[in-house]
């Protein structure tokens, strides 16, 4: 019986590894398809389409529960979700590429000539292109990295700086996961975002919202 159990366990483990390998292959194919679509958009304006604002969002770093925030031109992770962490999300209707514009500085998040990720551009150009998943926690892709091939955004554990890695599946697996939080009028007061502070705790924690913040849009914290 023990031998049979060992054989079955080995067979199940082999099937799990096979499924994981197939999942990686599917992810890789999807990434390549999106990369080809972005490349076609850069060469042909009809494919690229026009950017349309889909709304205000905040980006929460899943591992730490912190929020992407802005200090000057620098992107930082902040414990509290403030108005400086509110972004206009613009999405092109052709290739699906997104742009992030600060509601405070009115500048766009992008990659500089030296490779640093900052918020300093005055327009939504090729250096300010992002691949963002809006409906589930996912990694962010800086489309301009690696000569337009794209690079997954990694958060340095010591400095909490955002760095564009490679566009490989290996870097995607170690990239930071982000949750998109959609923001609506009920979360604003006088045109500014009401403060939201995450509770420090275990994975799956609920967020603590100040008394005057009536709700979190779209159930983003569930």
Short mmCIF file of C-alpha atoms in Angstrom, two decimals:
data_model
loop_
_atom_site.label_atom_id
_atom_site.label_comp_id
_atom_site.label_asym_id
_atom_site.label_seq_id
_atom_site.Cartn_x
_atom_site.Cartn_y
_atom_site.Cartn_z
CA UNK A 1 0.00 0.00 0.00
CA UNK A 2 2.79 2.42 0.89
CA UNK A 3 4.46 1.71 -2.45
CA UNK A 4 1.20 2.39 -4.26
CA UNK A 5 0.81 5.65 -2.34
CA UNK A 6 4.34 6.68 -3.28
CA UNK A 7 3.66 5.94 -6.96
CA UNK A 8 0.38 7.91 -6.87
CA UNK A 9 2.06 10.85 -5.13
CA UNK A 10 4.79 10.88 -7.75
CA UNK A 11 2.23 10.75 -10.55
CA UNK A 12 0.21 13.63 -9.05
CA UNK A 13 3.35 15.72 -8.53
CA UNK A 14 4.32 15.07 -12.15
CA UNK A 15 0.88 16.19 -13.35
CA UNK A 16 1.09 19.36 -11.24
CA UNK A 17 4.49 20.19 -12.71
CA UNK A 18 3.10 19.57 -16.19
CA UNK A 19 0.13 21.88 -15.56
CA UNK A 20 2.40 24.58 -14.15
CA UNK A 21 4.61 24.28 -17.21
CA UNK A 22 1.59 24.64 -19.49
CA UNK A 23 0.43 27.69 -17.53
CA UNK A 24 3.85 29.29 -17.96
CA UNK A 25 3.71 28.59 -21.68
CA UNK A 26 0.26 30.20 -21.97
CA UNK A 27 1.44 33.26 -20.01
CA UNK A 28 4.49 33.53 -22.22
CA UNK A 29 2.37 33.33 -25.38
CA UNK A 30 -0.03 35.98 -24.07
CA UNK A 31 2.88 38.27 -23.21
CA UNK A 32 4.33 37.81 -26.69
CA UNK A 33 0.95 38.57 -28.28
CA UNK A 34 0.60 41.79 -26.30
CA UNK A 35 4.18 42.74 -27.17
CA UNK A 36 3.46 42.26 -30.88
CA UNK A 37 0.27 44.34 -30.57
CA UNK A 38 2.21 47.15 -28.87
CA UNK A 39 4.89 46.99 -31.55
CA UNK A 40 2.25 47.21 -34.27
CA UNK A 41 0.70 50.17 -32.45
CA UNK A 42 4.01 52.01 -32.45
CA UNK A 43 4.34 51.58 -36.20
CA UNK A 44 0.71 52.21 -37.22
CA UNK A 45 -1.50 54.87 -35.66
CA UNK A 46 -4.68 53.01 -36.69
CA UNK A 47 -3.62 50.02 -34.60
CA UNK A 48 -2.47 52.24 -31.72
CA UNK A 49 -5.79 54.04 -31.33
CA UNK A 50 -6.53 57.05 -29.16
CA UNK A 51 -6.10 57.23 -25.39
CA UNK A 52 -9.35 57.40 -23.43
CA UNK A 53 -9.51 58.19 -19.73
CA UNK A 54 -11.13 55.25 -17.96
CA UNK A 55 -11.15 56.87 -14.53
CA UNK A 56 -9.14 57.59 -11.37
CA UNK A 57 -7.23 54.74 -9.79
CA UNK A 58 -4.75 53.97 -7.04
CA UNK A 59 -2.18 51.19 -7.17
CA UNK A 60 -1.64 49.04 -4.10
CA UNK A 61 1.54 46.99 -3.73
CA UNK A 62 0.09 43.62 -2.76
CA UNK A 63 3.06 42.32 -0.76
CA UNK A 64 3.30 45.33 1.58
CA UNK A 65 -0.20 46.78 1.37
CA UNK A 66 1.35 50.18 0.58
CA UNK A 67 0.27 52.54 -2.18
CA UNK A 68 2.12 54.03 -5.12
CA UNK A 69 2.62 57.68 -4.21
CA UNK A 70 4.37 60.74 -5.59
CA UNK A 71 6.99 62.94 -3.93
CA UNK A 72 8.22 65.56 -6.38
CA UNK A 73 9.02 63.47 -9.46
CA UNK A 74 9.87 60.37 -7.46
CA UNK A 75 7.58 57.37 -7.08
CA UNK A 76 7.46 55.95 -3.57
CA UNK A 77 5.43 53.46 -1.55
CA UNK A 78 3.30 55.08 1.15
CA UNK A 79 1.43 53.55 4.08
CA UNK A 80 -1.46 55.95 3.58
CA UNK A 81 -3.43 56.41 0.37
CA UNK A 82 -3.41 60.16 -0.23
CA UNK A 83 -4.37 62.48 -3.05
CA UNK A 84 -0.78 62.27 -4.32
CA UNK A 85 -1.46 58.57 -4.89
CA UNK A 86 -4.44 59.20 -7.16
CA UNK A 87 -3.84 58.70 -10.88
CA UNK A 88 -5.77 59.28 -14.07
CA UNK A 89 -5.74 55.98 -15.97
CA UNK A 90 -5.77 56.48 -19.74
CA UNK A 91 -6.11 53.45 -22.01
CA UNK A 92 -5.68 53.39 -25.77
CA UNK A 93 -8.64 51.81 -27.54
CA UNK A 94 -6.45 50.06 -30.12
CA UNK A 95 -3.49 48.31 -28.51
CA UNK A 96 -4.73 48.45 -24.89
CA UNK A 97 -1.65 50.31 -23.66
CA UNK A 98 -2.22 52.48 -20.58
CA UNK A 99 -0.83 55.75 -19.26
CA UNK A 100 -0.77 57.08 -15.70
CA UNK A 101 -1.13 60.80 -15.08
CA UNK A 102 -0.80 62.36 -11.63
CA UNK A 103 -3.85 64.37 -10.59
CA UNK A 104 -1.53 66.58 -8.51
CA UNK A 105 1.45 67.35 -10.74
CA UNK A 106 -0.40 66.70 -14.04
CA UNK A 107 2.68 64.76 -15.19
CA UNK A 108 2.87 61.28 -16.67
CA UNK A 109 4.65 58.25 -15.17
CA UNK A 110 7.32 56.88 -17.46
CA UNK A 111 10.90 55.81 -17.92
CA UNK A 112 13.68 58.36 -18.30
CA UNK A 113 16.57 58.13 -20.76
CA UNK A 114 18.70 56.70 -17.95
CA UNK A 115 16.15 53.97 -17.24
CA UNK A 116 14.70 55.42 -14.03
CA UNK A 117 10.94 55.30 -13.47
CA UNK A 118 9.68 58.78 -12.66
CA UNK A 119 6.68 61.06 -13.02
CA UNK A 120 7.92 64.00 -15.08
CA UNK A 121 6.64 63.78 -18.68
CA UNK A 122 4.29 66.45 -19.99
CA UNK A 123 2.65 64.14 -22.55
CA UNK A 124 1.66 60.50 -23.02
CA UNK A 125 4.37 59.23 -25.36
CA UNK A 126 6.19 55.96 -25.99
CA UNK A 127 8.24 56.36 -22.78
CA UNK A 128 5.03 56.57 -20.74
CA UNK A 129 3.38 53.35 -21.92
CA UNK A 130 2.29 50.70 -19.40
CA UNK A 131 0.60 47.32 -19.52
CA UNK A 132 -1.84 47.31 -16.60
CA UNK A 133 -4.32 44.63 -15.50
CA UNK A 134 -7.39 46.33 -14.05
CA UNK A 135 -9.52 43.39 -12.94
CA UNK A 136 -7.12 41.35 -10.76
CA UNK A 137 -3.77 41.68 -8.96
CA UNK A 138 -0.99 41.43 -11.52
CA UNK A 139 2.51 42.60 -12.40
CA UNK A 140 3.11 45.93 -14.17
CA UNK A 141 4.98 46.07 -17.45
CA UNK A 142 6.99 49.15 -18.39
CA UNK A 143 6.53 49.00 -22.18
CA UNK A 144 9.47 51.28 -23.05
CA UNK A 145 12.06 49.21 -21.16
CA UNK A 146 14.62 47.11 -23.04
CA UNK A 147 14.35 49.11 -26.26
CA UNK A 148 10.59 48.79 -26.40
CA UNK A 149 10.50 45.08 -25.61
CA UNK A 150 9.08 45.80 -22.16
CA UNK A 151 10.26 45.11 -18.63
CA UNK A 152 8.42 43.86 -15.55
CA UNK A 153 8.47 46.28 -12.64
CA UNK A 154 10.41 45.03 -9.63
CA UNK A 155 10.34 46.73 -6.22
CA UNK A 156 13.73 46.83 -4.51
CA UNK A 157 13.20 45.30 -1.06
CA UNK A 158 15.64 47.67 0.69
CA UNK A 159 14.93 51.02 -1.00
CA UNK A 160 11.38 50.31 -2.25
CA UNK A 161 12.38 51.92 -5.54
CA UNK A 162 10.65 50.80 -8.72
CA UNK A 163 12.98 49.20 -11.26
CA UNK A 164 12.19 47.92 -14.75
CA UNK A 165 13.62 44.43 -15.17
CA UNK A 166 13.56 42.23 -18.24
CA UNK A 167 10.48 41.15 -20.14
CA UNK A 168 11.20 37.48 -19.50
CA UNK A 169 8.95 35.04 -17.67
CA UNK A 170 11.67 34.73 -15.02
CA UNK A 171 11.47 38.44 -14.18
CA UNK A 172 7.67 38.37 -14.35
CA UNK A 173 7.67 35.77 -11.57
CA UNK A 174 9.75 38.01 -9.29
CA UNK A 175 7.99 41.22 -10.29
CA UNK A 176 5.83 43.12 -7.81
CA UNK A 177 2.11 42.40 -7.84
CA UNK A 178 -0.25 45.38 -7.89
CA UNK A 179 -3.94 45.77 -7.15
CA UNK A 180 -5.84 48.46 -9.03
CA UNK A 181 -8.28 50.39 -6.84
CA UNK A 182 -10.89 52.34 -8.76
CA UNK A 183 -11.76 55.69 -7.21
CA UNK A 184 -15.10 57.45 -7.60
CA UNK A 185 -16.63 60.72 -6.42
CA UNK A 186 -17.74 59.25 -3.08
CA UNK A 187 -14.08 58.92 -2.09
CA UNK A 188 -13.35 62.61 -2.67
CA UNK A 189 -13.82 65.65 -0.48
CA UNK A 190 -13.30 69.08 -1.97
CA UNK A 191 -11.71 67.51 -5.03
CA UNK A 192 -9.15 65.63 -2.93
CA UNK A 193 -8.95 61.98 -1.97
CA UNK A 194 -10.03 61.09 1.54
CA UNK A 195 -7.26 59.35 3.42
CA UNK A 196 -7.23 55.56 3.60
CA UNK A 197 -4.79 53.76 5.88
CA UNK A 198 -4.09 50.02 5.49
CA UNK A 199 -4.15 47.93 8.63
CA UNK A 200 -0.89 46.11 9.34
CA UNK A 201 -1.66 42.44 9.63
CA UNK A 202 -1.73 39.10 7.95
CA UNK A 203 -2.38 38.35 4.33
CA UNK A 204 -5.99 38.90 3.36
CA UNK A 205 -6.42 41.79 5.78
CA UNK A 206 -9.22 44.27 5.28
CA UNK A 207 -8.44 47.94 4.96
CA UNK A 208 -9.31 50.44 7.66
CA UNK A 209 -11.12 53.40 6.17
CA UNK A 210 -11.50 56.72 7.99
CA UNK A 211 -15.03 57.50 9.19
CA UNK A 212 -15.72 60.04 6.46
CA UNK A 213 -14.75 57.66 3.62
CA UNK A 214 -18.04 56.01 2.79
CA UNK A 215 -16.90 53.04 0.73
CA UNK A 216 -14.24 51.50 -1.47
CA UNK A 217 -15.27 51.46 -5.10
CA UNK A 218 -15.85 48.14 -6.87
CA UNK A 219 -15.10 46.02 -3.81
CA UNK A 220 -11.38 46.37 -4.44
CA UNK A 221 -10.39 45.34 -0.91
CA UNK A 222 -12.44 42.18 -0.70
#
